[in-house]
Amino acid sequence: LILLNPDTQSRSLCGLITSCVSCVSSGAAAGPRLNNNQLYKFSYTTEVLLDKPSGSKEGSAGYRISSDVHANLVWRDPGNKDDQLIQLVSNVRIEPVSDRPEKKNVLHGATTESILGKNNLDALTKPFFLHLKSGKTKAIYSYWAEPATIKNLKRGLASLLQLQLNTGKVIEHMNRCTVEYKAVKGQVTRTKILETCQTAEPGFTTHSKVNPKTHECFSVTVFTLDDGFIRSAVAEESHSVAVNTRSSTAAKVVSRQTLTLLGKESGPAEAAGKDVSAVVKSIDAKLAAVGIAAEKVKSECKGCPSLFEHWQAEQKQLEPTSLSKATAPRSFLALIQSIRKASKDEILKVLKSASKTSLPQVVDAVTSSQTPASLDAMLQFLNFTDAKGLVLQERFLYACGFASHPSERVLQALLDIYKGKIGSTDIKESVVIIMGALVHKLCLKGECDLPTVVQVKKMILEGPDSTKVESEVQMYLLALKNSLLPEAIPIFTKYAESEVGAYSTIALTALQRYDVGLMTSEVKRTVNRVYHQNLRIYEKNVRAAAADVILSSNPSYMEVKNLLLSIGHLPHEMNKYMLSKIQDIIRFNTPASKVMQQAMKDMISHNYDRFAKVGSSSAFSGFMAQSADMTSTYSLDILYSGSGILRRSNMNIYGASKGSVLHGLQVAIEAQGLESLIAATPDEGEEDLESFAGMSALLFDVQLRPVTFFKGYSDLMSKMFSMTGEPMNVVKGLILLSDHSEVIQLQSGLRASVEFQGGLAIDISGGMEISLWYRESKTSVNNRGALVVSGNVTVDMDFLKAGLEVSFETESSLDFITTVQFSEYPFLVCMQMDKTTFPVSERLTKYESLSSGKSVVSRKGRKFLIPGSEFPLHQENSNMCKRVFDSSW
């Protein structure tokens, strides 16, 4: 599973640093002062380097810009010596950041003019003017016609003239940050306070607890002063971005600036004038105040293929047969980047030209792009009144639910669809369930009070009590389960005690997802009433769900003791399930372990008679993978009826990273009312249940629409005789698992574009078989997937580009199979959870290119295999599997 901090959209993740030039040691000056009739000569260099945070033998990608800078005072306010207009003139040289062989040097044989172009070179060497007041930049005067890249480079040089001579904090609008100065004996250090920084291009990121990327940065400039004047100024700015769950998938951009005084000589005298604007106008009427903050730069991709051309190149990788390979999510991520730059008509052209088999994957990519054009294209392409379009409609809805940074407009679109005519009841249910997921994600972004969010919240909160139709009540409860609204807790508390088992199960599993701090005493009393059946008889799976809520909500000593005392008074299989659950909690050291051990010191609660109950139900947790970055765990809970037929199977996979937990996957299979098939007696409270079997999936914290295998006795019998053993698909498609984009405006005037994405191709299916002849049942959950995480950091000046790409890829499959032989009691149960051997590859690519088309690329990578294995379960299961497979021979 994957990689950025949820706070990245509200502030710039890193800042820049500025520095200084001259100052007067007397302390009377507020900032640097230049003297009249003097020309100051400086050498100036700025360089940018791109590499992995740990570095690499091949060296960094990047380039260096060197200049000889001349500065002189043009005008000073007679009444304020700190109010100055300074002229800056420089030449330019572009060089590699390190010595390289000719073949690896993209600049070999090129001149500065051939790289920049004559117009850019002329613009860069033209004089520009800096209005400096009390050590702060008030205005920069240059020419509007100059490219934004050129003006930004000039701003980078001008930023080194900002300096406060005294210790303290100031807000500098040139960098949109609060900065801190520390002055000590001829040296001034300036540090940017990062959390105060603002950016004109905030970008976006995935609002997930585990998937965020770690962004580390610092920006410091040290100024050395000599006799009240600058001797040197050295600035370094560093930004590192890494995937939390895979820290080796990381990139780092370093920007350095150096300004060194070479000497002084006689220069031009001050100009006369009342104010700055009058003096500037007298110099050149075309000069204008171009703004002190860096401008956005629109980069044009020269020679890049159109969206349709890109789709034609990638379509083979998006056929269903390729979905278990890493090429599928890799092509998916690349296609998303192209779609984000395309118009609605271009997107519709691809949708209409895609083959029937590849079209669902195109829908995944278009919806995951999350642009206004892509949403408009999907809404125009899909016809929700047509029940035959269910597959494409549901793929669209699921992609909306997994959206990395959804907007209010997406939620409004789904609300409009819901209010309109929908051809399929299943799609209507999915629309509402996914709206709940979008409400949750928008609230995470701090957008809970947007008009559409408020409207949808009201609809789903009032929904369960607004209808008597069972399927609609379940639909609203599932939407609330996705929303995780605190306001929904009283509703779940009410429905936990419902006479309808499905309502109770949904309500209780929803309560388990909330933060423990929201579990009030009233909620806990209700859940305990359900488990202990104080008001009515409940189904076993409802009581098991209630036990899960109690044990995961910081249970008290008395709650745990009462659970222990109930063992022995439960139905046979429930006794065994609860014993297994308690033993798993103690063994796996969960938060409830300590109070559980304390309660078990009481011999009335903990004795042989109570803990020697037989049965086949079980609960077990274990580790799937452990690393320095992430821990992945699994849990398997199996509850049977007294007749040996499956009642509930629940498989969960969790990912934990840096103190946060993500519910990556839950697949639950439920069955009821099947005792008549083998002439068995139903358990207490389950005598009148309708025959039913179905499966429900929760994927990356998003609850999906449940799937029904059969419902009703006649449907059961028809499925029994037509059962092929082939699993039924629950979810299949491509998911944008993580998505981060930002532009880092470097102090030097250069811009670093950062893109980190994670794509997942997934296929989850499940099935249930019953053989009356062999008195055997089998349930299976099959998971196939391929994951690609890629990061790209680019510094593009139009005429010169440097970039770094890092990627991580893997393919895997995980199967969970349960075989039950119910010809005798206690019946034989064998659980198997297997993962296959899977490949892992990591790649590092560095590149530099010129606008002429010349480029240099270096690639490095490694591949290795992680051997497959069968995940360990309890010893009792191993013994049972030997008997099952021995008897099958």
Short mmCIF file of N, CA, C and O in Angstrom, two decimals, residues 201-248:
data_model
loop_
_atom_site.label_atom_id
_atom_site.label_comp_id
_atom_site.label_asym_id
_atom_site.label_seq_id
_atom_site.Cartn_x
_atom_site.Cartn_y
_atom_site.Cartn_z
N GLU A 201 0.42 28.29 -6.00
CA GLU A 201 0.06 27.03 -6.64
C GLU A 201 0.01 25.94 -5.57
O GLU A 201 0.99 25.21 -5.36
N PRO A 202 -1.11 25.82 -4.84
CA PRO A 202 -1.16 24.91 -3.69
C PRO A 202 -1.13 23.43 -4.05
O PRO A 202 -0.78 22.61 -3.22
N GLY A 203 -1.50 23.06 -5.28
CA GLY A 203 -1.47 21.66 -5.67
C GLY A 203 -2.54 20.86 -4.94
O GLY A 203 -3.57 21.40 -4.50
N PHE A 204 -2.32 19.57 -4.79
CA PHE A 204 -3.29 18.72 -4.10
C PHE A 204 -2.57 17.49 -3.58
O PHE A 204 -1.44 17.20 -3.95
N THR A 205 -3.25 16.77 -2.69
CA THR A 205 -2.66 15.57 -2.12
C THR A 205 -3.75 14.62 -1.67
O THR A 205 -4.91 15.00 -1.56
N THR A 206 -3.37 13.37 -1.44
CA THR A 206 -4.31 12.36 -0.98
C THR A 206 -4.59 12.56 0.50
O THR A 206 -3.67 12.66 1.30
N HIS A 207 -5.87 12.61 0.86
CA HIS A 207 -6.24 12.76 2.27
C HIS A 207 -6.46 11.38 2.86
O HIS A 207 -7.57 10.89 2.97
N SER A 208 -5.35 10.75 3.21
CA SER A 208 -5.39 9.41 3.78
C SER A 208 -4.49 9.36 4.99
O SER A 208 -3.53 10.12 5.09
N LYS A 209 -4.79 8.43 5.91
CA LYS A 209 -4.03 8.35 7.15
C LYS A 209 -2.67 7.68 6.95
O LYS A 209 -1.74 7.93 7.70
N VAL A 210 -2.56 6.83 5.95
CA VAL A 210 -1.31 6.09 5.76
C VAL A 210 -0.61 6.49 4.48
O VAL A 210 0.60 6.49 4.38
N ASN A 211 -1.35 6.90 3.46
CA ASN A 211 -0.77 7.15 2.16
C ASN A 211 -0.01 8.45 2.01
O ASN A 211 0.63 8.65 0.99
N PRO A 212 -0.07 9.40 2.94
CA PRO A 212 0.65 10.64 2.71
C PRO A 212 2.15 10.44 2.56
O PRO A 212 2.71 9.49 3.05
N LYS A 213 2.76 11.35 1.88
CA LYS A 213 4.21 11.33 1.71
C LYS A 213 4.84 12.23 2.75
O LYS A 213 4.26 13.22 3.16
N THR A 214 6.03 11.88 3.14
CA THR A 214 6.79 12.69 4.09
C THR A 214 7.55 13.75 3.32
O THR A 214 8.25 13.44 2.36
N HIS A 215 7.38 14.99 3.71
CA HIS A 215 8.05 16.08 3.01
C HIS A 215 8.95 16.79 4.02
O HIS A 215 8.47 17.46 4.93
N GLU A 216 10.25 16.61 3.87
CA GLU A 216 11.19 17.25 4.78
C GLU A 216 11.91 18.36 4.02
O GLU A 216 12.30 18.19 2.87
N CYS A 217 12.10 19.49 4.68
CA CYS A 217 12.77 20.59 3.99
C CYS A 217 13.39 21.56 4.99
O CYS A 217 13.04 21.59 6.16
N PHE A 218 14.32 22.31 4.49
CA PHE A 218 14.89 23.41 5.28
C PHE A 218 15.39 24.45 4.30
O PHE A 218 15.62 24.18 3.12
N SER A 219 15.53 25.65 4.79
CA SER A 219 15.99 26.75 3.94
C SER A 219 16.69 27.77 4.83
O SER A 219 16.07 28.45 5.64
N VAL A 220 17.99 27.85 4.67
CA VAL A 220 18.81 28.71 5.54
C VAL A 220 19.82 29.48 4.70
O VAL A 220 20.38 28.93 3.75
N THR A 221 20.03 30.73 5.04
CA THR A 221 21.06 31.54 4.41
C THR A 221 21.95 32.14 5.48
O THR A 221 21.46 32.66 6.49
N VAL A 222 23.24 32.05 5.26
CA VAL A 222 24.22 32.61 6.20
C VAL A 222 24.96 33.74 5.49
O VAL A 222 25.53 33.55 4.42
N PHE A 223 24.94 34.92 6.08
CA PHE A 223 25.61 36.09 5.53
C PHE A 223 26.82 36.41 6.40
O PHE A 223 26.70 36.50 7.62
N THR A 224 27.95 36.58 5.77
CA THR A 224 29.16 37.01 6.48
C THR A 224 29.43 38.46 6.11
O THR A 224 29.50 38.80 4.93
N LEU A 225 29.59 39.31 7.11
CA LEU A 225 29.79 40.74 6.89
C LEU A 225 31.22 41.12 7.25
O LEU A 225 31.81 40.56 8.18
N ASP A 226 31.76 42.08 6.52
CA ASP A 226 33.12 42.55 6.75
C ASP A 226 33.10 44.08 6.78
O ASP A 226 32.79 44.71 5.77
N ASP A 227 33.37 44.62 7.94
CA ASP A 227 33.38 46.07 8.10
C ASP A 227 32.05 46.68 7.66
O ASP A 227 31.99 47.68 6.96
N GLY A 228 30.97 46.00 8.06
CA GLY A 228 29.65 46.52 7.79
C GLY A 228 29.15 46.25 6.39
O GLY A 228 28.10 46.77 5.99
N PHE A 229 29.88 45.45 5.63
CA PHE A 229 29.43 45.18 4.26
C PHE A 229 29.54 43.68 3.98
O PHE A 229 30.34 42.98 4.61
N ILE A 230 28.78 43.23 3.03
CA ILE A 230 28.73 41.80 2.76
C ILE A 230 30.06 41.30 2.18
O ILE A 230 30.65 41.93 1.31
N ARG A 231 30.51 40.17 2.71
CA ARG A 231 31.66 39.49 2.13
C ARG A 231 31.19 38.27 1.35
O ARG A 231 31.68 37.97 0.28
N SER A 232 30.20 37.57 1.92
CA SER A 232 29.63 36.42 1.20
C SER A 232 28.24 36.13 1.74
O SER A 232 27.92 36.46 2.89
N ALA A 233 27.43 35.52 0.90
CA ALA A 233 26.10 35.06 1.29
C ALA A 233 25.91 33.69 0.68
O ALA A 233 26.03 33.52 -0.53
N VAL A 234 25.67 32.70 1.53
CA VAL A 234 25.53 31.31 1.06
C VAL A 234 24.16 30.80 1.50
O VAL A 234 23.86 30.75 2.70
N ALA A 235 23.34 30.43 0.52
CA ALA A 235 21.99 29.93 0.81
C ALA A 235 21.86 28.49 0.33
O ALA A 235 22.36 28.14 -0.74
N GLU A 236 21.21 27.69 1.14
CA GLU A 236 20.90 26.31 0.72
C GLU A 236 19.47 25.98 1.09
O GLU A 236 19.01 26.25 2.20
N GLU A 237 18.80 25.38 0.14
CA GLU A 237 17.39 25.03 0.28
C GLU A 237 17.23 23.58 -0.16
O GLU A 237 17.71 23.21 -1.23
N SER A 238 16.58 22.78 0.66
CA SER A 238 16.47 21.35 0.36
C SER A 238 15.05 20.86 0.60
O SER A 238 14.42 21.21 1.60
N HIS A 239 14.54 20.06 -0.33
CA HIS A 239 13.20 19.48 -0.22
C HIS A 239 13.29 18.00 -0.53
O HIS A 239 13.75 17.62 -1.61
N SER A 240 12.87 17.16 0.40
CA SER A 240 12.84 15.72 0.19
C SER A 240 11.41 15.22 0.28
O SER A 240 10.68 15.59 1.20
N VAL A 241 11.02 14.40 -0.67
CA VAL A 241 9.68 13.81 -0.69
C VAL A 241 9.84 12.30 -0.74
O VAL A 241 10.57 11.78 -1.59
N ALA A 242 9.17 11.58 0.16
CA ALA A 242 9.27 10.13 0.20
C ALA A 242 7.91 9.52 0.49
O ALA A 242 7.08 10.13 1.17
N VAL A 243 7.69 8.34 -0.02
CA VAL A 243 6.47 7.60 0.26
C VAL A 243 6.60 6.99 1.65
O VAL A 243 7.56 6.28 1.94
N ASN A 244 5.65 7.28 2.52
CA ASN A 244 5.73 6.79 3.90
C ASN A 244 5.87 5.29 3.97
O ASN A 244 6.61 4.76 4.81
N THR A 245 5.15 4.58 3.12
CA THR A 245 5.15 3.13 3.21
C THR A 245 6.30 2.50 2.44
O THR A 245 6.47 1.28 2.47
N ARG A 246 7.09 3.32 1.75
CA ARG A 246 8.26 2.81 1.02
C ARG A 246 9.27 3.94 0.94
O ARG A 246 9.37 4.65 -0.06
N SER A 247 10.05 4.14 2.00
CA SER A 247 10.91 5.32 2.09
C SER A 247 12.01 5.34 1.03
O SER A 247 12.57 6.39 0.74
N SER A 248 12.31 4.17 0.42
CA SER A 248 13.32 4.16 -0.63
C SER A 248 12.79 4.78 -1.92
O SER A 248 13.57 5.15 -2.80
#
